[in-house]
Coordinates of C-alpha atoms and ligand atoms in Angstrom, one line a residue:
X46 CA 4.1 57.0 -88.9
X47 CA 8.0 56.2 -89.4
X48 CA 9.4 53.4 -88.3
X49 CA 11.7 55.0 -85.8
X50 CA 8.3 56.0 -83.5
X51 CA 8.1 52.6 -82.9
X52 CA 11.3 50.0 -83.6
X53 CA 14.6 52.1 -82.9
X54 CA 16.5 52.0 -85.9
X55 CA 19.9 50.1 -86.1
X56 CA 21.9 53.4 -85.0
X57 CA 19.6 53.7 -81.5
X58 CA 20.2 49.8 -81.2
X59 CA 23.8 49.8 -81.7
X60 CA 24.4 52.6 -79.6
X61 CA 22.4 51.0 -76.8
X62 CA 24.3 47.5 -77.5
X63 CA 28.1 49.8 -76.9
X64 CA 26.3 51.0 -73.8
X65 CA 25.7 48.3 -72.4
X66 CA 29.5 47.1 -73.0
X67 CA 30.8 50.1 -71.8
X68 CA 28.5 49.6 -68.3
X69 CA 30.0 45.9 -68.1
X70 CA 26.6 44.8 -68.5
X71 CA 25.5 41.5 -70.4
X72 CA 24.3 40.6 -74.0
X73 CA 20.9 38.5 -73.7
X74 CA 19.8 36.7 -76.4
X75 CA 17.2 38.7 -77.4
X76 CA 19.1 41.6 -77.5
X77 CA 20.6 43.2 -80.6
X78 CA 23.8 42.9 -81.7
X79 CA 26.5 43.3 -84.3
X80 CA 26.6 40.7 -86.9
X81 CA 30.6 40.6 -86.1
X82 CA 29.8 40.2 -82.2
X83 CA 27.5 37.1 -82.8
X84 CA 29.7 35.7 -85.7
X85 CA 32.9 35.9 -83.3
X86 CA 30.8 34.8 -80.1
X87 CA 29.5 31.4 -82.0
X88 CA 32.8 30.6 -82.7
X89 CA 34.6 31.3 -79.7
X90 CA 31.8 29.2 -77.9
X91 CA 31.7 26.5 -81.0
X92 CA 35.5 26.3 -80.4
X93 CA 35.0 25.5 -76.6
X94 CA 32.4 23.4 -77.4
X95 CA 34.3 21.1 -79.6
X96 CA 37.5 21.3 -77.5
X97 CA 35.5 19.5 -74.1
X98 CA 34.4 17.4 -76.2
X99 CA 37.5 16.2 -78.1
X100 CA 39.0 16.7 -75.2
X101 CA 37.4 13.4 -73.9
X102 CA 39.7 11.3 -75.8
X103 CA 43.0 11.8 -74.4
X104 CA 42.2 10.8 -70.4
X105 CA 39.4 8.4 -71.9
X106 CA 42.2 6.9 -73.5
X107 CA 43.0 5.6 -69.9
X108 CA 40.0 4.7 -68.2
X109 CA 40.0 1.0 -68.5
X110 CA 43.3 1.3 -67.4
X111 CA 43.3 3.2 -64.1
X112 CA 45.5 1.6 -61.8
X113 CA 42.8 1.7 -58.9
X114 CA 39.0 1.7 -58.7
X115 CA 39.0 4.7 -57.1
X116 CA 41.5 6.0 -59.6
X117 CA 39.0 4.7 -62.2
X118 CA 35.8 6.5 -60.4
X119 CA 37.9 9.7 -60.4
X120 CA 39.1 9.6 -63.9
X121 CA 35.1 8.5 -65.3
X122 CA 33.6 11.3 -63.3
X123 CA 36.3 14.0 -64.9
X124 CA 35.8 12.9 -68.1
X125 CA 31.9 12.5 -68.0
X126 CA 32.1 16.3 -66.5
X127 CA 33.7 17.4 -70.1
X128 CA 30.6 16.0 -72.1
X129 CA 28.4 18.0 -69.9
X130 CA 30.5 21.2 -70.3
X131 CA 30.5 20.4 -74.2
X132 CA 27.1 20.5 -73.8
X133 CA 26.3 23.7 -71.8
X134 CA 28.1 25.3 -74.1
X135 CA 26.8 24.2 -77.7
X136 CA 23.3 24.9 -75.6
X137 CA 25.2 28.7 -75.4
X138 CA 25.8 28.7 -79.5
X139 CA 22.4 28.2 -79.7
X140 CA 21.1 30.2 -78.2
X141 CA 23.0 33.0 -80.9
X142 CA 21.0 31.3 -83.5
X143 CA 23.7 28.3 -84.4
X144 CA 22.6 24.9 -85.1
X145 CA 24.0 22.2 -83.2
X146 CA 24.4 20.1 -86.1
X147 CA 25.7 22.0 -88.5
X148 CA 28.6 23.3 -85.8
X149 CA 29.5 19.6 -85.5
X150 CA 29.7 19.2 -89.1
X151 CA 32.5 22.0 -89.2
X152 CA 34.1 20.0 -86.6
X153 CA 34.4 17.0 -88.2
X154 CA 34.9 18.5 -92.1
X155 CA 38.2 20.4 -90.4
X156 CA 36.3 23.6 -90.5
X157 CA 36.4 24.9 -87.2
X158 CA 38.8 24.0 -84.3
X159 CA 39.5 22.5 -81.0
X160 CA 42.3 23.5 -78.4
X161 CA 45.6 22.6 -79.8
X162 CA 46.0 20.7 -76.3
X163 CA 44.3 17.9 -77.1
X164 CA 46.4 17.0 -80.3
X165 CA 49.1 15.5 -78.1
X166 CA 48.6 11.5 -76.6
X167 CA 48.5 10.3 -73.6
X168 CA 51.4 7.7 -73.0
X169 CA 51.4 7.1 -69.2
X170 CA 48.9 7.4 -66.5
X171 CA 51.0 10.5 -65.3
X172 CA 49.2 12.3 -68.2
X173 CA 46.1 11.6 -66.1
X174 CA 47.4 14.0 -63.4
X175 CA 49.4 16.4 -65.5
X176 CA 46.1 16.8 -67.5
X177 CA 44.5 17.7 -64.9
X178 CA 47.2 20.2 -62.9
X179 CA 48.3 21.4 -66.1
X180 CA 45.8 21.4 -68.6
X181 CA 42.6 22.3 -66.2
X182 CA 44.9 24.9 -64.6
X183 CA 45.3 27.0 -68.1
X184 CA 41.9 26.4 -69.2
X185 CA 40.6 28.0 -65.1
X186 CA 43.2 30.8 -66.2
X187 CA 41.7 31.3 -69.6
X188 CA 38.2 30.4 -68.5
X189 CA 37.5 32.9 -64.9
X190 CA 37.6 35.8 -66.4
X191 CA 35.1 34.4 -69.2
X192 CA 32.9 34.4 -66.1
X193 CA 32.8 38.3 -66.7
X194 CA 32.8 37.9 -70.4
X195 CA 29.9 40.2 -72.6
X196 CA 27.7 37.4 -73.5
X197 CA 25.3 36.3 -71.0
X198 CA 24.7 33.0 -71.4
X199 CA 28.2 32.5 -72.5
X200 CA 29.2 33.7 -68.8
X201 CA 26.8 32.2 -67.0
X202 CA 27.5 28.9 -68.2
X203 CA 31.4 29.7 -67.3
X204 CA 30.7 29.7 -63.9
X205 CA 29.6 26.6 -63.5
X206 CA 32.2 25.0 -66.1
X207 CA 35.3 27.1 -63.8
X208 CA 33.8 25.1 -60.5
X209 CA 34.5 21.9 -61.8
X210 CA 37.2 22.6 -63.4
X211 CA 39.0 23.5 -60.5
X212 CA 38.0 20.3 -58.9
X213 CA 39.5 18.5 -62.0
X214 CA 42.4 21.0 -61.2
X215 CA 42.9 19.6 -57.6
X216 CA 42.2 15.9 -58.4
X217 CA 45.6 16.0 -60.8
X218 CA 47.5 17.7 -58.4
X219 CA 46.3 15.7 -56.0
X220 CA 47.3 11.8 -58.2
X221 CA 50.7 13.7 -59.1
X222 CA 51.5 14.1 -55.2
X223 CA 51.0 10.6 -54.5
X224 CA 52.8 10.0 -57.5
X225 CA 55.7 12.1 -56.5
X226 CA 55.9 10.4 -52.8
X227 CA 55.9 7.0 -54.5
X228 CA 58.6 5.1 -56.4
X229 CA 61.5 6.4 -58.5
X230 CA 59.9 5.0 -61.5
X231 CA 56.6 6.6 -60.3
X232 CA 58.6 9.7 -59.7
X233 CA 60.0 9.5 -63.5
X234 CA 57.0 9.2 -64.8
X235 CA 55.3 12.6 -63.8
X236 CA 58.5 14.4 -65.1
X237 CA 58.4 12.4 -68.1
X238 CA 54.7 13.9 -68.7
X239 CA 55.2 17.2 -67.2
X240 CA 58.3 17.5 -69.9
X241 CA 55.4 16.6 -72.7
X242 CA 52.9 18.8 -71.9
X243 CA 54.7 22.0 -70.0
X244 CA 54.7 23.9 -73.4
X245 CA 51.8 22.3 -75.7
X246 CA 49.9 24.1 -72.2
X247 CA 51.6 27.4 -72.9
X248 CA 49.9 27.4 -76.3
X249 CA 46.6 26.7 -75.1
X250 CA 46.1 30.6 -74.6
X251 CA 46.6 31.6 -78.2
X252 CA 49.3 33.3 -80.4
X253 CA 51.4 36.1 -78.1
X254 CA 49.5 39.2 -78.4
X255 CA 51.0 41.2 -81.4
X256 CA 50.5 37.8 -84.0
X257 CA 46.6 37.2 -82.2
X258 CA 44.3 38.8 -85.1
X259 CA 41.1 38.9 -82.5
X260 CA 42.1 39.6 -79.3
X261 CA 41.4 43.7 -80.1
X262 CA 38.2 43.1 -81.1
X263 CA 37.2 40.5 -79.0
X264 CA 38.2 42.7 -75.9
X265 CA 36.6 45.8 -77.1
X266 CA 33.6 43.9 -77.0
X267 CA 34.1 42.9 -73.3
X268 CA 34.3 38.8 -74.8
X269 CA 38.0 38.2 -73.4
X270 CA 38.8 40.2 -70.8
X271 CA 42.4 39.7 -70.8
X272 CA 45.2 39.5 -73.8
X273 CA 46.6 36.0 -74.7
X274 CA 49.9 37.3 -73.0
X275 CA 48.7 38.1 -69.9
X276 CA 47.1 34.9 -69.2
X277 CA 49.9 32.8 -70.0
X278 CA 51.6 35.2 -68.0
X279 CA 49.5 34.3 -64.8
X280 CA 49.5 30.7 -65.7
X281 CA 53.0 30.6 -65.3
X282 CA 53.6 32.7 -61.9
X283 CA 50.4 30.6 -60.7
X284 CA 52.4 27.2 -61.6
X285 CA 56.2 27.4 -60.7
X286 CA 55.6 27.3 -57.1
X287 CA 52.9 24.5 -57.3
X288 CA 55.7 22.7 -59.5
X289 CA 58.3 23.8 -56.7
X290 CA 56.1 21.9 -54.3
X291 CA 55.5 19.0 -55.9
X292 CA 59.1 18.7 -56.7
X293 CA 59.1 19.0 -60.6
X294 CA 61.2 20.4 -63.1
X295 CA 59.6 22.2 -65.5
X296 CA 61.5 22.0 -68.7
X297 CA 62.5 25.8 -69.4
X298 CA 66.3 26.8 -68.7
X299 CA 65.0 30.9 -68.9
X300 CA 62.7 30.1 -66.5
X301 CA 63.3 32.7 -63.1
X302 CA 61.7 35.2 -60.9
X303 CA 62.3 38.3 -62.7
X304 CA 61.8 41.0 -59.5
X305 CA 61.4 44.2 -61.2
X306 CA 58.7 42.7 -63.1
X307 CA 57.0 40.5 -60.5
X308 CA 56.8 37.6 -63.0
X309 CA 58.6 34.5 -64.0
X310 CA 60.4 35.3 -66.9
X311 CA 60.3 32.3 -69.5
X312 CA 61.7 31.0 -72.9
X313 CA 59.8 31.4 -76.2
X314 CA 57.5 28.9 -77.2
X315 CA 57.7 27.0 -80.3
X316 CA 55.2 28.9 -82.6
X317 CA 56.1 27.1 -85.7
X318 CA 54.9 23.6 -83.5
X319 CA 51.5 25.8 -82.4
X320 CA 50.4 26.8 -85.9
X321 CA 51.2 23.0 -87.2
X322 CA 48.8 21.6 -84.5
X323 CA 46.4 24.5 -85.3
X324 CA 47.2 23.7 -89.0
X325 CA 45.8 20.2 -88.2
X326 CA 49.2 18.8 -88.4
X327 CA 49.9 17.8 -84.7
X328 CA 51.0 14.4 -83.4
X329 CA 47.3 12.9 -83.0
X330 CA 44.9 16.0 -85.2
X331 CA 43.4 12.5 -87.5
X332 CA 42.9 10.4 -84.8
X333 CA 41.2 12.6 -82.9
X334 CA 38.9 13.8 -85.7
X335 CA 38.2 10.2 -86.9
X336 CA 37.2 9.0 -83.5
X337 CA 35.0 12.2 -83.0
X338 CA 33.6 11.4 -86.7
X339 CA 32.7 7.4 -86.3
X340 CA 31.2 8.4 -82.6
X341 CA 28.6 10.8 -84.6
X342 CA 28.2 7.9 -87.0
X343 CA 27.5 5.8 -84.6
X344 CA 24.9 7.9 -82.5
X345 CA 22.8 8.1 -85.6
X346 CA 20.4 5.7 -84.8
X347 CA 19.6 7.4 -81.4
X348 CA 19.0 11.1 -83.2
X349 CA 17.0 9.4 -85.8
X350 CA 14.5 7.9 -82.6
X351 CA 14.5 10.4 -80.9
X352 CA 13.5 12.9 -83.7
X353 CA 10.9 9.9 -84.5
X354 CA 9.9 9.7 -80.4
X355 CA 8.9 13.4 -80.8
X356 CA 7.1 13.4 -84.0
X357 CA 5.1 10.7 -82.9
X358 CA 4.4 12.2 -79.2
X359 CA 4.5 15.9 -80.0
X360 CA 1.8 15.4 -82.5
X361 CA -0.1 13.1 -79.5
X362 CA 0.1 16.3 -76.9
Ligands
LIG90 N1 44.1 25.9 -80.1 O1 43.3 35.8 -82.4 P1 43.4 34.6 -81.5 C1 39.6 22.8 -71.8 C2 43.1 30.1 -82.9 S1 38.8 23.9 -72.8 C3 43.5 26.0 -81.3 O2 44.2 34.8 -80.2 P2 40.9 34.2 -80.0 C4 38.8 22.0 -70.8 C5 41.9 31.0 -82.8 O3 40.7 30.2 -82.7 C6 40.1 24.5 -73.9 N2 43.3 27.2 -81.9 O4 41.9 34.0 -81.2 C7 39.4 20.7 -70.7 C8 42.0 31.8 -84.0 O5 41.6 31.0 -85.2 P3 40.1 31.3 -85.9 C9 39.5 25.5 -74.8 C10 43.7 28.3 -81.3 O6 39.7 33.4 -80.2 C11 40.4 20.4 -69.9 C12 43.5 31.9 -84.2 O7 44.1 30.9 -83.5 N3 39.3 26.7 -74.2 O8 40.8 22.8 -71.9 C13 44.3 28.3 -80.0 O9 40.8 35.7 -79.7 C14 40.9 19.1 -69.8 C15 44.0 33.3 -83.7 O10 44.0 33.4 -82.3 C16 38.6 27.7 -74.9 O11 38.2 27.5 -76.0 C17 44.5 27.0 -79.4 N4 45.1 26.9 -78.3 O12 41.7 33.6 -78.7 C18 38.8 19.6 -71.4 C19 38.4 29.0 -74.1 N5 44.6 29.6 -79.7 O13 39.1 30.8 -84.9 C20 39.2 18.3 -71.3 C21 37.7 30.0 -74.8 C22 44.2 30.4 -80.7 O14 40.1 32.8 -86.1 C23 40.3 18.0 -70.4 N6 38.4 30.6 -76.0 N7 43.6 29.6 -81.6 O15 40.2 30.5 -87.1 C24 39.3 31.6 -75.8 O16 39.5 32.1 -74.7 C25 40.0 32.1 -77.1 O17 39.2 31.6 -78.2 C26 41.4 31.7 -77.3 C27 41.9 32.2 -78.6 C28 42.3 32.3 -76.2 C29 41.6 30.2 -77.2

């Protein structure tokens, strides 16, 4: 009997995989797929991964701080919310046939990245808020349409991730406001850190289209739904008036409504700055990779009794 009676052969299995792309449908785990497809998935997802958790660092940075309990409550939650995104989604790589272990290896050699965001420090408790209104607010952008995105449990794990996201969206919005109806110090503050981080949150959605080697790839596949450009586009039209409101001046002189294109036309970001951060060259890329690194050092003990725990009771059951 030939094989092809009974297993299709890798031409019947790739044409069902660009099927089911072309019908919108999902990727399962079990399903096959192009070595390029998993290879690009694991580290789109091991890049997320790593950036929620590194990502930890800079509002962490300000938890003992927090000028209020309730402040402090807010701020714990948030950053307690990252760690369980981090994990959902190395729980995602996994299930592509990535080790956990070995993807946080590459983190820490300076094999595989993290969002250039979180290469930038946190110098007032105004980067609390910003963070959140900012930085939230471009990863929702980036990170809704993921919700659609060609890899199930990629997707699926998006939708939660989006949900509190947008509550870490609100709660900065929400600490700037007060901010912004509080002192002129207070008031100086916010625009001090929305000045920092306006355009390090421009970046967050990649190189502009025609210098981003995956994007056509990556969208022929159904993984991003949307080019770099666009969403930054979005970001910005979704942000000027929430700026406007709030009473901030975002720090872009080409910044205006541009009515026969329906957008906010804005200046150029600094790409040379972007590829440095990338590079591993940004203001805090060795601090945040030596924290990361001594935190896995110091976890150690509780993988090595754990892995003991279940030696010892797996053999019992
Ligand atoms: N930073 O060809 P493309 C968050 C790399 S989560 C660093 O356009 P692609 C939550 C890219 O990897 C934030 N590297 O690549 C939170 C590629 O290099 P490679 C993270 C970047 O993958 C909030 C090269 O440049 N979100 O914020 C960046 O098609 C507050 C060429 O770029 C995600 O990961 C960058 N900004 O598009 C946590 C969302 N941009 O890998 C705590 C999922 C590009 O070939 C507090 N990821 N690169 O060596 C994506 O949507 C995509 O991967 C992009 C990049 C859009 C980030």
């Amino acid at each position: 009997m030939e094989t092809g009676d009974t297993q299709p052969g890798e031409a019947a299995l790739a044409a069902h995989f660009d099927a089911t792309i072309a019908l919108m449908r999902q990727i399962e785990p079990r399903d096959w797929m192009p070595d390029g497809y998993r290879k690009t998935m694991i580290r789109q997802i091991a890049q997320h991964a790593h950036s929620e958790i590194i990502g930890m660092q800079p509002e962490g940075n300000w938890i003992t701080r927090a000028p209020s309990l309730r402040r402090k409550a807010i701020l714990l939650a948030k950053v307690q919310d990252e760690a369980g995104h981090g994990m959902y989604l190395y729980a995602a790589a996994e299930t592509l046939g990535a080790d956990r272990a070995d993807l946080t290896a590459l983190l820490i050699g300076g094999r595989q990245k993290y969002s250039s965001i979180f290469n930038y420090p946190t110098l007032s408790y105004a980067d609390v808020g910003v963070i959140g209104w900012l930085v939230d607010g471009a990863a929702i952008c980036n990170q809704v349409p993921l919700c659609r995105s060609s890899y199930g449990p990629y997707a699926r794990a998006m939708v939660r991730i989006c949900k509190e996201e947008s509550f870490h969206q609100r709660q900065g919005y929400e600490l700037l406001l007060t901010m912004m109806r509080g002192t002129a110090a207070q008031q100086a503050m916010v625009q001090e850190s929305v000045d920092r981080f306006w355009w390090p949150s421009l970046m967050m959605f990649g190189p502009p289209d025609d210098q981003s080697p995956n994007t056509g790839q990556s969208m022929a596949w159904g993984i991003k739904r949307h080019t770099n450009d666009e969403l930054r586009q979005r970001f910005v039209d979704m942000t000027v008036p929430q700026a406007d409101k709030l009473g901030v001046t975002l720090p872009d002189e080409r910044l205006r409504w541009n009515p026969e294109r329906g957008h906010y036309d804005f200046g150029e970001v600094d790409w040379a700055e972007f590829k440095a951060v990338i590079g591993g060259n940004g203001p805090c890329n060795a601090e945040r990779i030596a924290r990361r690194r001594a935190a896995h050092e110091d976890g150690s003990w509780v993988r090595e009794a754990a892995v003991a725990y279940a030696a010892k009771h797996g053999e019992a059951s």
